[in-house]
Short mmCIF file of C-alpha atoms in Angstrom, two decimals:
data_model
loop_
_atom_site.label_atom_id
_atom_site.label_comp_id
_atom_site.label_asym_id
_atom_site.label_seq_id
_atom_site.Cartn_x
_atom_site.Cartn_y
_atom_site.Cartn_z
CA SER A 24 14.78 -16.01 -18.11
CA ILE A 25 12.55 -17.17 -20.90
CA THR A 26 14.02 -16.57 -24.36
CA THR A 27 11.13 -17.83 -26.47
CA ALA A 28 9.71 -14.54 -27.80
CA VAL A 29 6.04 -14.98 -26.93
CA PRO A 30 5.19 -18.57 -26.07
CA PRO A 31 1.87 -19.66 -27.57
CA THR A 32 -0.99 -20.27 -25.16
CA SER A 33 -0.60 -23.97 -25.89
CA CYS A 34 2.77 -23.81 -24.05
CA ASN A 35 1.72 -22.16 -20.80
CA ILE A 36 -0.54 -22.66 -17.84
CA SER A 37 -1.72 -19.34 -16.42
CA GLY A 38 -3.93 -18.33 -13.50
CA LEU A 39 -1.88 -20.15 -10.86
CA LEU A 40 -0.65 -19.15 -7.41
CA ALA A 41 2.80 -19.88 -6.01
CA GLY A 42 2.69 -22.20 -3.00
CA GLU A 43 6.23 -21.17 -2.05
CA ALA A 44 8.85 -18.69 -3.22
CA LEU A 45 9.88 -19.59 -6.78
CA ALA A 46 12.93 -18.48 -8.76
CA ALA A 47 12.97 -17.85 -12.51
CA GLY A 48 13.59 -21.10 -14.35
CA ASP A 49 12.55 -23.40 -11.49
CA ALA A 50 11.06 -26.72 -12.59
CA CYS A 51 7.63 -26.86 -10.94
CA TYR A 52 4.54 -28.98 -10.43
CA ILE A 53 0.95 -28.18 -9.51
CA LYS A 54 0.07 -29.78 -6.17
CA THR A 55 -3.28 -31.58 -6.39
CA THR A 56 -4.30 -30.85 -2.79
CA ASP A 57 -4.27 -27.06 -3.12
CA GLY A 58 -3.76 -26.32 -6.85
CA LYS A 59 -0.68 -24.18 -6.16
CA VAL A 60 2.73 -24.26 -7.80
CA TYR A 61 5.72 -25.78 -5.99
CA ARG A 62 9.31 -26.56 -6.96
CA SER A 63 9.72 -30.10 -8.28
CA ILE A 64 12.40 -32.40 -6.87
CA GLY A 65 13.48 -35.88 -7.86
CA THR A 66 14.39 -37.31 -4.44
CA SER A 67 11.71 -40.00 -4.78
CA VAL A 68 9.05 -41.20 -7.18
CA ASN A 69 6.09 -39.08 -6.04
CA ALA A 70 3.97 -36.09 -7.10
CA ALA A 71 6.85 -33.66 -6.44
CA ALA A 72 8.93 -35.43 -9.11
CA ALA A 73 6.52 -34.35 -11.85
CA VAL A 74 7.40 -31.28 -13.90
CA ASP A 75 4.40 -29.39 -15.26
CA GLY A 76 6.46 -26.40 -16.39
CA TYR A 77 8.93 -23.68 -15.48
CA VAL A 78 8.35 -20.26 -13.92
CA PRO A 79 9.50 -17.38 -16.14
CA THR A 80 10.30 -14.94 -13.30
CA ASP A 81 10.88 -14.90 -9.55
CA CYS A 82 7.60 -15.16 -7.65
CA PRO A 83 6.89 -14.85 -3.90
CA ALA A 84 4.61 -17.37 -2.18
CA GLY A 85 0.92 -16.57 -2.66
CA GLU A 86 1.44 -14.43 -5.77
CA PRO A 87 0.11 -15.19 -9.29
CA THR A 88 2.38 -17.06 -11.66
CA SER A 89 2.36 -19.06 -14.88
CA LEU A 90 4.19 -22.18 -15.96
CA TYR A 91 5.80 -22.48 -19.40
CA TYR A 92 6.89 -25.64 -21.21
CA ASN A 93 8.31 -26.57 -24.62
CA VAL A 94 10.18 -23.26 -24.57
CA GLN A 95 13.76 -21.98 -24.42
CA PHE A 96 15.17 -20.47 -21.24
CA GLN A 97 18.34 -18.47 -20.68
CA TYR A 98 19.70 -20.78 -17.99
CA GLY A 99 23.34 -20.12 -17.36
CA ALA A 100 26.77 -19.82 -18.89
CA ALA A 101 29.32 -22.33 -20.15
CA LEU A 102 26.68 -25.04 -20.70
CA SER A 103 27.61 -27.97 -22.95
CA PRO A 104 25.48 -28.01 -26.14
CA GLY A 105 23.60 -31.26 -26.67
CA THR A 106 23.61 -32.24 -22.99
CA PHE A 107 20.38 -33.77 -21.73
CA CYS A 108 18.86 -32.40 -18.51
CA TYR A 109 16.94 -34.21 -15.76
CA LEU A 110 15.14 -33.08 -12.62
CA SER A 111 17.62 -32.67 -9.77
CA GLY A 112 17.34 -35.02 -6.80
CA THR A 113 19.08 -32.55 -4.48
CA VAL A 114 18.11 -29.00 -5.53
CA PRO A 115 14.37 -28.16 -5.48
CA GLY A 116 13.41 -26.77 -8.88
CA GLY A 117 16.86 -27.52 -10.25
CA LEU A 118 18.18 -29.45 -13.21
CA ASP A 119 21.01 -31.94 -13.44
CA THR A 120 22.90 -33.78 -16.17
CA VAL A 121 22.22 -37.17 -14.55
CA ALA A 122 18.90 -38.79 -13.70
CA SER A 123 17.66 -38.81 -10.11
CA THR A 124 15.45 -41.35 -8.32
CA GLY A 125 12.27 -39.49 -9.26
CA GLY A 126 13.66 -37.58 -12.23
CA THR A 127 14.38 -40.31 -14.75
CA MET A 128 12.94 -38.59 -17.82
CA VAL A 129 14.84 -36.10 -19.96
CA ILE A 130 13.16 -32.72 -19.42
CA GLY A 131 15.56 -30.49 -21.29
CA ARG A 132 18.41 -30.24 -23.73
CA VAL A 133 21.14 -27.65 -23.85
CA ILE A 134 20.99 -25.68 -27.11
CA ASP A 135 24.15 -23.61 -26.70
CA ALA A 136 26.34 -22.17 -23.93
CA THR A 137 23.47 -20.23 -22.34
CA ARG A 138 20.12 -21.68 -23.50
CA ILE A 139 18.12 -24.80 -22.65
CA ARG A 140 14.99 -26.15 -24.33
CA LEU A 141 12.67 -27.23 -21.48
CA ASN A 142 9.76 -29.68 -21.54
CA PRO A 143 7.35 -31.18 -19.01
CA SER A 144 8.12 -34.62 -17.59
CA TYR A 145 5.21 -36.29 -19.38
#
């Protein structure tokens, strides 16, 4: 879940629709062909490897959603502070501690055992 109190409008993209079911915290991109939000994945260097932001809550396909970036998310437990995060090459919407083929840019950094600071991939 998002832990940044109220992200400024400069850190969110609203008025979007989910192109597939999305889970809170998923790294996502906006598909140019339909303008909908999909989970990013770093399996190859293509449009799906871009990260425009992260969904703050679970969202079914076809429902309204927003993307947030440059914010802190409650992301797990027992994370290693200072660790850099990359787009996963195996889990759609997921993060990894190593770069993937399409996810070569650092998109996050672990703040403490439960929080990550997340950024877009550009």
